Coordinates of C-alpha atoms and ligand atoms in Angstrom, one line a residue:
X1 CA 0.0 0.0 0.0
X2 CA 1.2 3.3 -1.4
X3 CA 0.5 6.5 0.4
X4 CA 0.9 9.2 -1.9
X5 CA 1.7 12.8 -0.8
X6 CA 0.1 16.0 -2.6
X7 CA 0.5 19.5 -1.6
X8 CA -1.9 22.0 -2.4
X9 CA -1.4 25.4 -2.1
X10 CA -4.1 27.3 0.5
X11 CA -5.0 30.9 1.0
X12 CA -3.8 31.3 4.6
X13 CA -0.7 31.5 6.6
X14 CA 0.0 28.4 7.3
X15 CA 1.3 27.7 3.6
X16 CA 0.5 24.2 1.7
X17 CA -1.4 22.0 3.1
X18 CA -0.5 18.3 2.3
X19 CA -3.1 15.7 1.4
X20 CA -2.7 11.9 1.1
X21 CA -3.5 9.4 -1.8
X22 CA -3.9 5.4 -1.0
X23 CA -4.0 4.2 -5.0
X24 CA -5.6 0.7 -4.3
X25 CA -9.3 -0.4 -3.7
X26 CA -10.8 1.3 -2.6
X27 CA -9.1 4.5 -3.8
X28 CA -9.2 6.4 -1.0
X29 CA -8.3 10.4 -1.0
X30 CA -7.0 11.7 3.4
X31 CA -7.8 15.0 3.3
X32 CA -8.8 17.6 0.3
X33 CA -7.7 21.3 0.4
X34 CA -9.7 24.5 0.7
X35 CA -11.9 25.1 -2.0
X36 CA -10.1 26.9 -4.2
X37 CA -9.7 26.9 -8.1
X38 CA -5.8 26.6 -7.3
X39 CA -6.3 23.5 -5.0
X40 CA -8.3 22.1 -7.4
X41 CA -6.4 22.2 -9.8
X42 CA -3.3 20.9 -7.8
X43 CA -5.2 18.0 -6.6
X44 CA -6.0 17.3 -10.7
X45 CA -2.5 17.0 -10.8
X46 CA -1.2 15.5 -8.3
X47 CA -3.9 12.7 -9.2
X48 CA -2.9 12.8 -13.1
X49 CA 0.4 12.2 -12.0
X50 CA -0.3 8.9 -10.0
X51 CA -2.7 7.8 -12.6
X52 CA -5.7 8.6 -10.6
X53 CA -9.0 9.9 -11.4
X54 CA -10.8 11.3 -9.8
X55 CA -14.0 9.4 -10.5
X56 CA -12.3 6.7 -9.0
X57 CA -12.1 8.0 -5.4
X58 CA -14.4 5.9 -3.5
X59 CA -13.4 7.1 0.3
X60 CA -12.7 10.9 1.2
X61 CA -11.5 10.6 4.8
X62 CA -11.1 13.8 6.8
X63 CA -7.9 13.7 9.7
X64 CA -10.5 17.3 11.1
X65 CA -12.5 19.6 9.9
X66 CA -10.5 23.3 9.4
X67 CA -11.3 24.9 5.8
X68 CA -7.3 24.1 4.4
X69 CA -8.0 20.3 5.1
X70 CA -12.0 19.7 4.5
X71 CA -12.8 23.0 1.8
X72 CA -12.8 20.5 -1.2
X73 CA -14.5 17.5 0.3
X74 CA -17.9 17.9 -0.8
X75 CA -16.6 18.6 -4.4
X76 CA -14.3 15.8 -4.8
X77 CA -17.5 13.9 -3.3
X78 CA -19.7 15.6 -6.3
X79 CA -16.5 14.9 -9.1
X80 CA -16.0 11.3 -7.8
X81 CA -19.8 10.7 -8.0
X82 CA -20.5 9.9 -4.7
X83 CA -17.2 8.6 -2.6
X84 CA -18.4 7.7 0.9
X85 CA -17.0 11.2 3.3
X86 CA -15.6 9.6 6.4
X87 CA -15.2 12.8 9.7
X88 CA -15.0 12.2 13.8
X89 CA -18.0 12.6 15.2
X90 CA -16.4 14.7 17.5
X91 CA -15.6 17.7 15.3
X92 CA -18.7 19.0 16.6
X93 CA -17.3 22.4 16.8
X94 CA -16.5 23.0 13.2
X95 CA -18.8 20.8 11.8
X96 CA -17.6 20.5 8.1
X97 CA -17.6 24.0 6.6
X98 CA -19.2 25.3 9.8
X99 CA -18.4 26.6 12.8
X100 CA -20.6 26.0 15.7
X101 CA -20.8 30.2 16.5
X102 CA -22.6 30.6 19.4
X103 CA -20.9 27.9 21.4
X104 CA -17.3 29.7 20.6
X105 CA -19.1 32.6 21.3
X106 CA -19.8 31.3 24.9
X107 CA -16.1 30.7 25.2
X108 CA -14.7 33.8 23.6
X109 CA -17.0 35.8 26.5
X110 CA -15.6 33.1 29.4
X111 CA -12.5 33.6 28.8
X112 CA -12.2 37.4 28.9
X113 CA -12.4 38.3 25.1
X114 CA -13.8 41.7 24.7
X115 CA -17.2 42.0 22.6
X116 CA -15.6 43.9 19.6
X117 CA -13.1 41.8 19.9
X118 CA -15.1 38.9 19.3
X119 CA -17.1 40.8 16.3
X120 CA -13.2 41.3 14.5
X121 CA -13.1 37.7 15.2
X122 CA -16.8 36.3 14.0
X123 CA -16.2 38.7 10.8
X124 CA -12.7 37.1 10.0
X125 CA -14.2 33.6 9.8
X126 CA -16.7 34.5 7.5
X127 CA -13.9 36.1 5.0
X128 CA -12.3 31.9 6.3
X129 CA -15.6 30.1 5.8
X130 CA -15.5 30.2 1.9
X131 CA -12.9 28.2 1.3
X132 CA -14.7 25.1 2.8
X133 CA -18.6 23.5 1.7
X134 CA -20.4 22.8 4.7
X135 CA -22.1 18.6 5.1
X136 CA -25.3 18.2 7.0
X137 CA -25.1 15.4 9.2
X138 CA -26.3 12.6 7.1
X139 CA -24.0 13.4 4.5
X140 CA -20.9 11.8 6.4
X141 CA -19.9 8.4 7.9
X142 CA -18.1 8.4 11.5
X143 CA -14.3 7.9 12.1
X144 CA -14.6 5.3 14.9
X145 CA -11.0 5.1 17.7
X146 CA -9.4 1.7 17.1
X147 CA -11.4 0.8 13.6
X148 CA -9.9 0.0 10.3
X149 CA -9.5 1.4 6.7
X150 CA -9.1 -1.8 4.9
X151 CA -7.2 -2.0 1.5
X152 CA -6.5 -4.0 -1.2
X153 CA -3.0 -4.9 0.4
X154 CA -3.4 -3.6 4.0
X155 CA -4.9 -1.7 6.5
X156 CA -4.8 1.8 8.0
X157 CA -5.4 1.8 11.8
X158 CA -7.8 5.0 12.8
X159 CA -6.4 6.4 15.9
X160 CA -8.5 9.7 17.5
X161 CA -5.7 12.2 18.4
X162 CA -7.4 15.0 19.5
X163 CA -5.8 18.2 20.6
X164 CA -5.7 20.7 17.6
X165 CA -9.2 19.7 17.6
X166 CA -12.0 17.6 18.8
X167 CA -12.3 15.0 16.4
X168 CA -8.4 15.0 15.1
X169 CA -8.1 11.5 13.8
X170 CA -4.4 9.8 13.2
X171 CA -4.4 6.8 10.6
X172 CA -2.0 4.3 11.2
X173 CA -0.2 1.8 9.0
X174 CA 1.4 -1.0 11.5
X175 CA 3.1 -2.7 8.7
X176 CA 5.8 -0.2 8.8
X177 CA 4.7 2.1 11.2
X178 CA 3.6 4.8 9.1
X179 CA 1.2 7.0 10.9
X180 CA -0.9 10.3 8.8
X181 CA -1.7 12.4 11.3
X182 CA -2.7 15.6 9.8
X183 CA -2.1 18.4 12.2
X184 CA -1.6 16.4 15.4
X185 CA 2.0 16.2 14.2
X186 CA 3.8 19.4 12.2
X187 CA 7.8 19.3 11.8
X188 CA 8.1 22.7 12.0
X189 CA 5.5 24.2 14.6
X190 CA 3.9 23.1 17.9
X191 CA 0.5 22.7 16.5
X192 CA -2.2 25.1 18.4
X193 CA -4.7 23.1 20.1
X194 CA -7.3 25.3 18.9
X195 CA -10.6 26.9 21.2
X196 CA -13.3 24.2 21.0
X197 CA -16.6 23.9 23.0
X198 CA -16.3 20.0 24.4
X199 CA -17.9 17.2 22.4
X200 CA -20.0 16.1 25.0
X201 CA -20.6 19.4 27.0
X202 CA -20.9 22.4 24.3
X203 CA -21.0 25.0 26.9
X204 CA -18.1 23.5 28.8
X205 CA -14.3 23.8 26.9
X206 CA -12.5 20.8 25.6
X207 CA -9.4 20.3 27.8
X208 CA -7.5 20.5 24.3
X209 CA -3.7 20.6 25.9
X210 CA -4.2 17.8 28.2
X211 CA -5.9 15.6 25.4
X212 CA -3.1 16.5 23.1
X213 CA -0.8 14.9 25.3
X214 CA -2.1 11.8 25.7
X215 CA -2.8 11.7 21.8
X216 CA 0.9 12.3 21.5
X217 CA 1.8 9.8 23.8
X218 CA -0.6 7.6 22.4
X219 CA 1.2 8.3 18.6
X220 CA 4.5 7.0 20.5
X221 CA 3.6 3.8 21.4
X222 CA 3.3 3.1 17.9
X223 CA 7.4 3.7 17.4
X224 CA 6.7 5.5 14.4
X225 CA 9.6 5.5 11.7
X226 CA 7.6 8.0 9.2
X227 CA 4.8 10.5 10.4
X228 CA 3.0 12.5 7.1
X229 CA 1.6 15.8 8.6
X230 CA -0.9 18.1 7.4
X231 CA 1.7 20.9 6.5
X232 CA 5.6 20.9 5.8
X233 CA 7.9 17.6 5.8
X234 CA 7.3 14.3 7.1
X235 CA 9.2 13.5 10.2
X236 CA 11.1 10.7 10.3
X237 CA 12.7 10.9 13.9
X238 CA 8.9 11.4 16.2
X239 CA 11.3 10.5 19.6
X240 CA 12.9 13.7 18.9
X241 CA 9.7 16.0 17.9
X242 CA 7.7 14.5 21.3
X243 CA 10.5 15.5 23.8
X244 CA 10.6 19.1 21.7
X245 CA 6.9 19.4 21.7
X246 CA 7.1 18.3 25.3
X247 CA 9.7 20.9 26.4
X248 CA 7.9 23.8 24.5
X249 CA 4.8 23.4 26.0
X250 CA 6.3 22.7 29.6
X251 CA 8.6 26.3 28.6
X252 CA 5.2 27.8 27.3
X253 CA 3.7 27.0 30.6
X254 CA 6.1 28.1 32.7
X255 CA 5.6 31.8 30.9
X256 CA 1.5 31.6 31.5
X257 CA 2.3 31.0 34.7
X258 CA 4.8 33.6 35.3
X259 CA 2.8 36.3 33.4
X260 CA -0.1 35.7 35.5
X261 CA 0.0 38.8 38.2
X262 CA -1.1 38.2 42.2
X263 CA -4.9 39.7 41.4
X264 CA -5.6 37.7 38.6
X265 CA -5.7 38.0 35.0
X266 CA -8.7 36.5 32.1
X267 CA -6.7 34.4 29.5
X268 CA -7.5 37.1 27.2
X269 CA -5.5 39.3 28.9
X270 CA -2.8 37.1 29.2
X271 CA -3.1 36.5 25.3
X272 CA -2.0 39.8 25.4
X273 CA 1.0 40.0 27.0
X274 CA 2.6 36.6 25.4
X275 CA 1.3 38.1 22.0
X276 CA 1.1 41.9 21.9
X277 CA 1.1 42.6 18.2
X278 CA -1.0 40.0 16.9
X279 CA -3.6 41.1 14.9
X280 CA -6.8 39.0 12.9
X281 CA -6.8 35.6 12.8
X282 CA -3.7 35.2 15.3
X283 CA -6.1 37.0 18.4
X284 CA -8.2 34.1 18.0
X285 CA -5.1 31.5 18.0
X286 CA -3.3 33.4 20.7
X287 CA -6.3 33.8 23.0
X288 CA -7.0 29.9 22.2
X289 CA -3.1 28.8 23.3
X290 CA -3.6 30.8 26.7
X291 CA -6.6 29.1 27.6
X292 CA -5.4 25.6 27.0
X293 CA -2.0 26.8 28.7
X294 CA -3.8 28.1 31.9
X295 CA -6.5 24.5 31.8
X296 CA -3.5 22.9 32.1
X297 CA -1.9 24.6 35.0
X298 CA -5.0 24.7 36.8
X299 CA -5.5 20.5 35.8
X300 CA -2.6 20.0 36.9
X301 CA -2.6 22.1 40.4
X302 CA -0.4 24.8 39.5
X303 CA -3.2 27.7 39.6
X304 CA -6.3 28.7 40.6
X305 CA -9.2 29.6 38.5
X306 CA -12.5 31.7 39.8
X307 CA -15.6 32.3 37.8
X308 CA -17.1 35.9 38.3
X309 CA -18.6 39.1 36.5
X310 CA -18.9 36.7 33.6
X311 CA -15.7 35.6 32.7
X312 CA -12.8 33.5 34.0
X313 CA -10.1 34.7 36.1
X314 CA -6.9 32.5 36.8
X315 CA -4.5 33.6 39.9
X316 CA -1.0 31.8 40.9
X317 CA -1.0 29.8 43.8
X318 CA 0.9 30.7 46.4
X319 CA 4.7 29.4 46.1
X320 CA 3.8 27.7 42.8
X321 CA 6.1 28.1 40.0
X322 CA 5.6 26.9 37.0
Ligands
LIG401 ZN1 -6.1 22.3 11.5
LIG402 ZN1 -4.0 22.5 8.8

């Protein structure tokens, strides 16, 4: 069993976004791009090139739902007439193509954001929100933990990381310990456990650092030898990214900790002070690594956290350090 990188370019920051081919029955397409006429035309490409079409794709399995990895999907669905669209059910959040508003709302407000602030950030994702077709619910089939994608020649273990998000989903190739993990695993960047509303709870926040952790630790036990992300290179030595990732959150956590003054401080504010000139789209990703920062720390013991006037405030506890 092949597993076939293709990068397609995307509109935001992050650069390229890679997506993965499996060339045998049932043809079988991990992740699509944004919908974009450049993707598109990338992924025509990158198909052409192994020989694919893509009316062949029978199975469009998403590793989460963010615009640069699920934007395409219900296209290359419509193209391929009909390929099943496998997603977590957990990516509750951001359903396909569409976030769950007033439930980040809710979160934005707990954890301190100021309301224009939040209007900047609701009008930002709808300039984002193009570049993906939302599903309704029956549209898709369900990513289940410790299931398999079965192939031709193999299989392709589904593992739910989450952390970035929710419903993250690794897929894992014992064989040879390949593992595509989408963004649970970057070579180049910590990925941000983004601000998510919990699965199970929607006015409660998912405890996206502490899940990430375990997902990571989980990843490990595999011994992978190749990891394909969702963006940049593959990484071939994962011992060495999961003691880095390991010693820049514990470093990151340390800071949160020491920022955080004697009378308190909201996460917002605290966004603030690790980032001070973000602007956009980072506000919203700087605000979201503060709060999974400080759940951590307060998980763990290291602060305290009281709820009042409507919004969280997080204090050190005496003679803690992070
Ligand atoms: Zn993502
Ligand atoms: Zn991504």
């Amino acid at each position: 069993m092949r597993i076939i990188p293709i990068s397609l370019p995307t509109p935001f920051y992050i650069g390229p976004v890679n997506v993965y081919l499996i060339a045998e029955d049932p043809i079988t397409l991990i992740d699509t791009g944004p919908k974009t006429k450049e993707a598109n035309d990338a992924l025509h490409e990158g198909l052409r090139k192994a020989r694919v079409r893509i009316s062949d794709i029978r199975r469009i399995v998403l590793t989460h739902a963010h615009e640069d990895h699920c934007g395409l999907a219900r296209s290359v669905r419509d193209q391929a007439k009909d390929a099943e669209v496998l997603v977590h059910a957990w990516e509750t959040g951001h359903r396909i193509g569409r976030l769950e508003y007033e439930e980040h709302r809710t979160l934005l407000v707990r954890a301190g954001v100021p309301p224009e602030e939040i209007e900047t950030m609701r009008r930002m994702y709808d300039g984002v929100r193009q570049y993906a077709d939302s599903f309704e619910h029956d549209e898709y089939g369900e990513l289940r933990d410790e299931e398999e994608l079965e192939f031709e020649t193999g299989t392709l273990r589904i593992v739910h990381t989450p952390g970035h998000t929710p419903g993250s989903c690794s897929f894992v190739r014992e064989a040879d310990r390949t593992v595509v993990a989408g963004d649970c695993v970057l070579k180049r960047i910590t990925p941000n456990p983004i601000l998510s509303p919990d699965p199970i709870d929607p006015t409660k926040r998912f405890a996206s650092l502490a899940e990430y952790l375990v997902s990571l630790a989980r990843l490990r036990t595999f011994a992978p030898t190749l990891v394909h992300g969702g963006h940049g290179e593959p990484v071939h030595d994962f011992e060495e990214l999961f003691n880095r990732y390991f010693r820049a959150i514990r470093d990151r956590q340390a800071e949160v900790i020491r920022l955080l003054p004697k009378s308190g401080a909201s996460a917002w504010e605290i966004a603030r002070q690790m980032f001070p000139v973000t602007d956009d789209v980072h506000r919203f990703l700087s605000v979201s690594e503060a709060v999974a920062h400080l759940d951590l720390a307060h998980s763990e013991g290291k602060i305290e956290v009281e709820f009042g006037d409507g919004k969280e405030v997080y204090r050190p506890k005496n003679g803690v350090r992070g």
